[in-house]
Amino acid sequence: LVDSDKLHPDQPLKNEKQNLVQFLEENKIPCHVLAKREMENYLPDAVFEEIPHNEDYIRCYLSLSDIQKDYFDIGSGFPNKRFEQLLPEIQDLYRSISATNKDIFRNRELEIKDKDGKKLSVKTELPKLFLSESVTQLGLQNRAGSNELQEILSKISQIL
């Protein structure tokens, strides 16, 4: 599985991603480029309520539309600059969210801590949430919003 790293729906794959896919295909290594930005964008909403100490951030995230969630950087939010300085395509995608939510996404990050309060890597910890009992095939299918999950499962079956 390869993250698309797309910032908005109309963004083409960056050259480095295209080169990676080409390399994998040339070397007959099966791959699937995710339609959404990254793997974490497929997590069902119910899982986010299991992350403590991030109530405002999670409330704002859960208020996003499905398409906004598809390309949102869950761990980092918006870059720490004014909304008007973001790419026009990103501004268009997130224009409908409130100024308060924009400020939360700009000034805060999702924080995941261990039981001792030590900050953990979001990139490492978020994927572990796929193991939660809150994640079901139906929840994943609903979050995927397409046949992509079935396509991935089919590709895996072909490999096995």
XYZ file of N, CA and C in Angstrom:
480
model
N 0.846 -1.177 0.000
C 0.000 0.000 0.000
C 0.888 1.236 0.000
N 0.557 2.165 -0.866
C 1.337 3.385 -0.994
C 0.403 4.569 -0.749
N 0.759 5.431 0.210
C -0.011 6.656 0.424
C 0.071 7.517 -0.822
N -1.041 8.142 -1.195
C -1.003 9.048 -2.352
C -0.360 10.377 -1.970
N -0.493 10.767 -0.707
C 0.007 12.049 -0.195
C -0.630 13.243 -0.899
N -1.794 13.031 -1.498
C -2.490 14.115 -2.187
C -3.091 15.083 -1.170
N -2.946 16.371 -1.440
C -3.458 17.407 -0.556
C -4.908 17.777 -0.874
N -5.347 17.411 -2.068
C -6.719 17.674 -2.490
C -7.056 16.693 -3.613
N -8.336 16.517 -3.926
C -8.744 15.479 -4.885
C -8.166 15.626 -6.290
N -7.911 16.838 -6.732
C -7.452 17.047 -8.102
C -5.938 17.019 -8.262
N -5.226 16.849 -7.163
C -3.768 16.860 -7.248
C -3.260 15.556 -7.864
N -2.434 15.659 -8.887
C -1.843 14.425 -9.436
C -0.786 13.885 -8.477
N -0.444 12.626 -8.657
C 0.624 12.054 -7.842
C 1.918 12.802 -8.117
N 2.674 13.049 -7.054
C 3.968 13.700 -7.218
C 4.897 12.770 -7.985
N 5.901 13.353 -8.610
C 6.846 12.577 -9.419
C 7.471 11.434 -8.642
N 7.826 11.675 -7.390
C 8.456 10.615 -6.597
C 7.520 9.428 -6.396
N 6.225 9.678 -6.247
C 5.246 8.590 -6.123
C 5.092 7.863 -7.457
N 5.020 8.632 -8.540
C 4.912 8.024 -9.862
C 6.131 7.155 -10.148
N 7.300 7.652 -9.770
C 8.534 6.873 -9.967
C 8.525 5.602 -9.129
N 8.021 5.690 -7.901
C 7.937 4.515 -7.036
C 7.003 3.472 -7.647
N 5.850 3.897 -8.091
C 4.884 2.975 -8.696
C 5.475 2.341 -9.956
N 6.127 3.138 -10.753
C 6.757 2.616 -11.969
C 7.822 1.571 -11.614
N 8.632 1.858 -10.602
C 9.658 0.904 -10.163
C 9.021 -0.403 -9.690
N 7.973 -0.283 -8.877
C 7.309 -1.477 -8.362
C 6.714 -2.299 -9.497
N 6.052 -1.630 -10.434
C 5.455 -2.339 -11.570
C 6.525 -3.000 -12.435
N 7.614 -2.287 -12.709
C 8.700 -2.844 -13.522
C 9.329 -4.070 -12.871
N 9.318 -4.088 -11.545
C 9.909 -5.208 -10.810
C 8.862 -6.215 -10.350
N 7.668 -6.096 -10.935
C 6.564 -7.026 -10.676
C 6.252 -7.170 -9.180
N 6.310 -6.032 -8.488
C 5.962 -5.979 -7.073
C 4.556 -5.391 -6.993
N 3.589 -6.177 -6.541
C 2.217 -5.672 -6.471
C 2.113 -4.468 -5.534
N 1.345 -3.497 -5.957
C 1.137 -2.323 -5.111
C -0.248 -1.747 -5.374
N -0.657 -0.908 -4.465
C -1.918 -0.186 -4.616
C -1.687 1.211 -4.060
N -1.909 2.229 -4.873
C -1.813 3.605 -4.413
C -3.177 3.992 -3.847
N -3.184 4.407 -2.609
C -4.429 4.771 -1.947
C -5.062 5.993 -2.613
N -6.364 5.988 -2.727
C -7.082 7.124 -3.309
C -7.046 8.319 -2.360
N -7.105 8.053 -1.065
C -7.069 9.125 -0.073
C -5.621 9.526 0.196
N -5.417 10.542 0.996
C -4.080 11.080 1.264
C -3.146 10.040 1.858
N -3.602 9.393 2.925
C -2.757 8.414 3.604
C -3.626 7.388 4.313
N -2.998 6.336 4.765
C -3.713 5.216 5.369
C -4.654 5.666 6.488
N -4.221 6.622 7.302
C -5.024 7.061 8.445
C -6.362 7.660 8.033
N -6.453 8.145 6.790
C -7.697 8.739 6.318
C -8.803 7.707 6.101
N -8.487 6.431 6.269
C -9.474 5.359 6.147
C -10.025 4.919 7.501
N -9.494 5.474 8.578
C -9.979 5.096 9.908
C -11.423 5.560 10.094
N -12.295 4.661 10.547
C -13.681 5.061 10.825
C -13.740 6.084 11.963
N -14.738 6.948 11.913
C -14.880 8.009 12.908
C -14.901 7.493 14.342
N -15.539 6.354 14.580
C -15.691 5.836 15.942
C -14.352 5.649 16.647
N -13.309 5.372 15.897
C -11.990 5.120 16.490
C -11.415 6.376 17.129
N -11.729 7.529 16.575
C -11.129 8.767 17.074
C -11.587 9.102 18.483
N -12.743 8.608 18.851
C -13.237 8.865 20.196
C -12.462 8.072 21.246
N -11.612 7.147 20.810
C -10.775 6.373 21.722
C -9.461 7.084 22.052
N -9.190 8.195 21.397
C -7.940 8.936 21.621
C -8.200 9.987 22.699
N -7.595 9.836 23.873
C -7.840 10.795 24.960
C -7.071 12.110 24.770
N -7.511 13.136 25.472
C -6.816 14.417 25.587
C -6.774 15.232 24.298
N -7.655 14.989 23.379
C -7.680 15.730 22.115
C -9.103 16.106 21.734
N -9.935 16.345 22.721
C -11.363 16.500 22.470
C -11.685 17.569 21.430
N -11.107 18.774 21.557
C -11.413 19.852 20.610
C -10.967 19.487 19.199
N -9.761 18.978 19.088
C -9.210 18.622 17.780
C -10.062 17.538 17.124
N -10.420 16.516 17.891
C -11.220 15.412 17.346
C -12.622 15.880 17.002
N -13.205 16.722 17.843
C -14.527 17.283 17.531
C -14.484 18.015 16.195
N -13.449 18.804 15.976
C -13.301 19.534 14.710
C -13.099 18.565 13.551
N -12.260 17.548 13.756
C -12.019 16.567 12.693
C -13.322 15.858 12.317
N -14.081 15.428 13.316
C -15.318 14.690 13.050
C -16.368 15.560 12.364
N -16.235 16.880 12.462
C -17.194 17.775 11.805
C -16.885 17.962 10.317
N -15.727 17.492 9.861
C -15.373 17.616 8.449
C -16.267 16.717 7.596
N -16.447 17.110 6.348
C -17.175 16.252 5.411
C -16.277 15.067 5.044
N -16.851 14.051 4.432
C -16.064 12.877 4.032
C -14.913 13.264 3.105
N -15.172 14.107 2.124
C -14.119 14.491 1.174
C -13.031 15.297 1.876
N -13.396 16.123 2.833
C -12.397 16.870 3.598
C -11.529 15.912 4.427
N -12.156 14.909 5.021
C -11.409 13.914 5.801
C -10.453 13.111 4.912
N -10.836 12.918 3.649
C -10.018 12.115 2.738
C -8.624 12.698 2.530
N -8.484 14.033 2.605
C -7.216 14.685 2.271
C -6.627 15.472 3.434
N -7.206 15.313 4.594
C -6.757 16.050 5.779
C -5.549 15.371 6.408
N -4.571 16.157 6.825
C -3.415 15.623 7.539
C -3.829 15.474 9.009
N -4.264 14.279 9.372
C -4.855 14.050 10.688
C -3.884 14.376 11.811
N -2.638 14.025 11.665
C -1.663 14.256 12.720
C -1.274 15.703 12.895
N -1.160 16.440 11.804
C -0.603 17.794 11.869
C -1.604 18.911 11.618
N -2.750 18.604 11.060
C -3.705 19.659 10.741
C -3.203 20.514 9.598
N -3.446 21.817 9.691
C -2.968 22.744 8.668
C -1.571 23.216 9.050
N -0.774 23.561 8.030
C 0.534 24.153 8.355
C 0.318 25.421 9.180
N 1.270 25.754 10.013
C 1.108 26.906 10.900
C 1.285 28.214 10.126
N 0.320 28.467 9.258
C 0.260 29.737 8.552
C -1.202 30.101 8.373
N -1.436 31.323 7.981
C -2.813 31.767 7.807
C -3.499 30.956 6.722
N -4.784 30.733 6.901
C -5.568 29.938 5.953
C -5.439 30.496 4.536
N -5.399 31.820 4.417
C -5.327 32.470 3.115
C -3.993 32.205 2.416
N -3.005 31.686 3.131
C -1.702 31.394 2.538
C -1.614 29.962 2.014
N -2.621 29.145 2.288
C -2.621 27.771 1.792
C -2.903 27.765 0.291
N -2.567 26.665 -0.362
C -2.860 26.533 -1.790
C -4.345 26.799 -2.046
N -4.687 27.437 -3.157
C -6.105 27.728 -3.450
C -6.980 26.477 -3.421
N -6.463 25.344 -3.891
C -7.246 24.102 -3.898
C -7.551 23.632 -2.475
N -6.617 23.860 -1.566
C -6.829 23.483 -0.161
C -7.831 24.451 0.472
N -7.697 25.726 0.172
C -8.664 26.704 0.676
C -10.072 26.345 0.209
N -10.213 25.989 -1.061
C -11.527 25.616 -1.593
C -12.093 24.400 -0.873
N -11.245 23.410 -0.630
C -11.694 22.176 0.009
C -12.191 22.422 1.432
N -11.521 23.309 2.165
C -11.833 23.511 3.590
C -12.518 24.841 3.880
N -12.939 25.548 2.841
C -13.559 26.866 3.017
C -14.773 26.828 3.948
N -15.525 25.748 3.927
C -16.791 25.674 4.675
C -16.603 25.501 6.177
N -15.410 25.192 6.637
C -15.261 24.988 8.082
C -15.131 26.330 8.789
N -15.520 26.355 10.041
C -15.562 27.607 10.795
C -14.161 28.155 11.051
N -14.100 29.448 11.311
C -12.823 30.095 11.631
C -12.216 29.481 12.888
N -13.063 29.134 13.852
C -12.571 28.509 15.083
C -11.909 27.178 14.782
N -12.543 26.351 13.962
C -11.964 25.049 13.613
C -10.685 25.225 12.796
N -10.659 26.206 11.901
C -9.437 26.476 11.136
C -8.294 26.820 12.091
N -8.583 27.639 13.105
C -7.543 28.007 14.077
C -7.067 26.792 14.868
N -7.988 25.918 15.241
C -7.591 24.708 15.970
C -6.693 23.851 15.096
N -7.049 23.674 13.840
C -6.229 22.857 12.936
C -4.889 23.516 12.616
N -4.823 24.827 12.716
C -3.584 25.537 12.398
C -2.647 25.588 13.602
N -3.201 25.670 14.791
C -2.384 25.910 15.975
C -2.165 24.681 16.851
N -2.809 23.592 16.539
C -2.670 22.381 17.354
C -2.370 21.190 16.472
N -1.869 20.149 17.106
C -1.667 18.865 16.439
C -2.359 17.805 17.271
N -2.684 16.710 16.636
C -3.199 15.564 17.373
C -2.047 15.023 18.209
N -2.286 14.799 19.486
C -1.251 14.261 20.356
C -1.706 12.933 20.923
N -0.850 11.955 20.802
C -1.114 10.650 21.394
C -0.027 10.411 22.429
N -0.462 10.088 23.644
C 0.488 9.903 24.744
C 0.344 8.509 25.323
N 1.434 8.012 25.908
C 1.358 6.725 26.590
C 0.790 6.936 27.987
N 0.672 5.867 28.751
C 0.031 5.961 30.074
C 0.811 6.846 31.041
N 2.092 7.095 30.754
C 2.908 7.965 31.596
C 2.913 9.412 31.114
N 2.158 9.701 30.053
C 2.068 11.048 29.527
C 3.147 11.407 28.523
N 3.972 10.431 28.138
C 5.016 10.690 27.142
C 4.382 10.756 25.764
N 4.736 11.806 25.007
C 4.192 11.997 23.663
C 4.755 10.927 22.726
N 3.844 10.289 21.969
C 4.224 9.245 21.025
C 4.080 9.764 19.601
N 4.709 9.096 18.661
C 4.628 9.466 17.262
C 3.237 9.144 16.710
N 2.570 10.160 16.193
C 1.248 9.976 15.606
C 1.334 9.041 14.401
N 2.392 9.183 13.597
C 2.560 8.337 12.404
C 2.705 6.869 12.786
N 3.234 6.595 13.954
C 3.387 5.215 14.422
C 2.125 4.729 15.119
N 1.495 5.584 15.884
C 0.378 5.182 16.738
C -0.973 5.136 16.020
N -1.247 6.063 15.107
C -2.545 6.062 14.429
C -2.827 4.755 13.687
N -1.865 4.197 12.947
C -2.161 2.929 12.269
C -2.534 1.791 13.225
N -2.074 1.857 14.451
C -2.418 0.828 15.430
C -3.914 0.832 15.746
N -4.569 1.961 15.474
C -6.005 2.056 15.735
C -6.828 1.159 14.811
N -6.230 0.707 13.710
C -6.932 -0.238 12.847
C -7.197 -1.558 13.570
N -6.480 -1.814 14.661
C -6.666 -3.033 15.442
C -7.777 -2.903 16.485
N -8.336 -1.713 16.616
C -9.389 -1.462 17.592
C -10.641 -2.274 17.270
N -11.367 -2.656 18.305
C -12.642 -3.359 18.115
C -13.673 -2.457 17.445
N -13.434 -1.140 17.461
C -14.353 -0.202 16.815
C -14.241 -0.246 15.297
N -13.171 -0.835 14.795
C -12.971 -0.912 13.349
C -13.610 -2.196 12.840
N -14.588 -2.024 11.977
C -15.274 -3.166 11.371
C -15.136 -3.069 9.855
N -15.408 -4.159 9.188
C -15.352 -4.138 7.734
C -16.353 -3.121 7.186
N -17.542 -3.063 7.776
C -18.550 -2.102 7.341
C -18.061 -0.668 7.567
N -17.455 -0.414 8.729
C -16.921 0.915 9.017
C -15.833 1.310 8.041
N -14.959 0.371 7.711
C -13.902 0.638 6.733
C -14.498 0.887 5.349
N -15.476 0.074 4.986
C -16.125 0.237 3.685
C -16.821 1.593 3.593
N -17.514 1.985 4.654
C -18.192 3.278 4.662
C -17.193 4.422 4.556
N -16.087 4.310 5.274
C -15.067 5.368 5.230
C -14.371 5.394 3.869
N -14.157 4.233 3.260
C -13.533 4.197 1.934
C -14.447 4.880 0.929
N -15.763 4.676 1.070
C -16.723 5.334 0.204
C -16.690 4.870 -1.242
N -16.044 3.763 -1.493
C -15.928 3.249 -2.862
C -15.664 1.749 -2.776
N -15.302 1.162 -3.892
C -14.940 -0.260 -3.917
C -13.462 -0.477 -3.642
N -12.787 0.562 -3.199
C -11.334 0.462 -3.007
C -10.950 -0.641 -2.029
N -11.678 -0.785 -0.944
C -11.359 -1.833 0.029
C -11.430 -3.203 -0.633
N -12.465 -3.430 -1.435
C -12.598 -4.708 -2.141
C -11.460 -4.913 -3.138
N -11.060 -3.829 -3.805
C -9.928 -3.917 -4.738
C -8.650 -4.329 -4.016
N -8.410 -3.750 -2.863
C -7.217 -4.077 -2.076
C -7.269 -5.533 -1.634
N -8.421 -5.961 -1.116
C -8.564 -7.346 -0.669
C -8.382 -8.318 -1.826
N -8.882 -7.961 -2.992
C -8.713 -8.799 -4.176
C -7.251 -8.904 -4.558
N -6.528 -7.809 -4.525
C -5.099 -7.830 -4.846
C -4.335 -8.697 -3.848
N -4.702 -8.621 -2.582
C -4.043 -9.436 -1.558
C -4.335 -10.908 -1.817
N -5.585 -11.228 -2.131
C -5.952 -12.622 -2.425
C -5.167 -13.170 -3.594
N -4.954 -12.368 -4.614
C -4.189 -12.802 -5.783
C -2.742 -13.115 -5.412
N -2.193 -12.361 -4.491
C -0.813 -12.597 -4.052
C -0.714 -13.888 -3.264
N -1.714 -14.134 -2.421
C -1.701 -15.318 -1.584
C -1.977 -16.554 -2.425
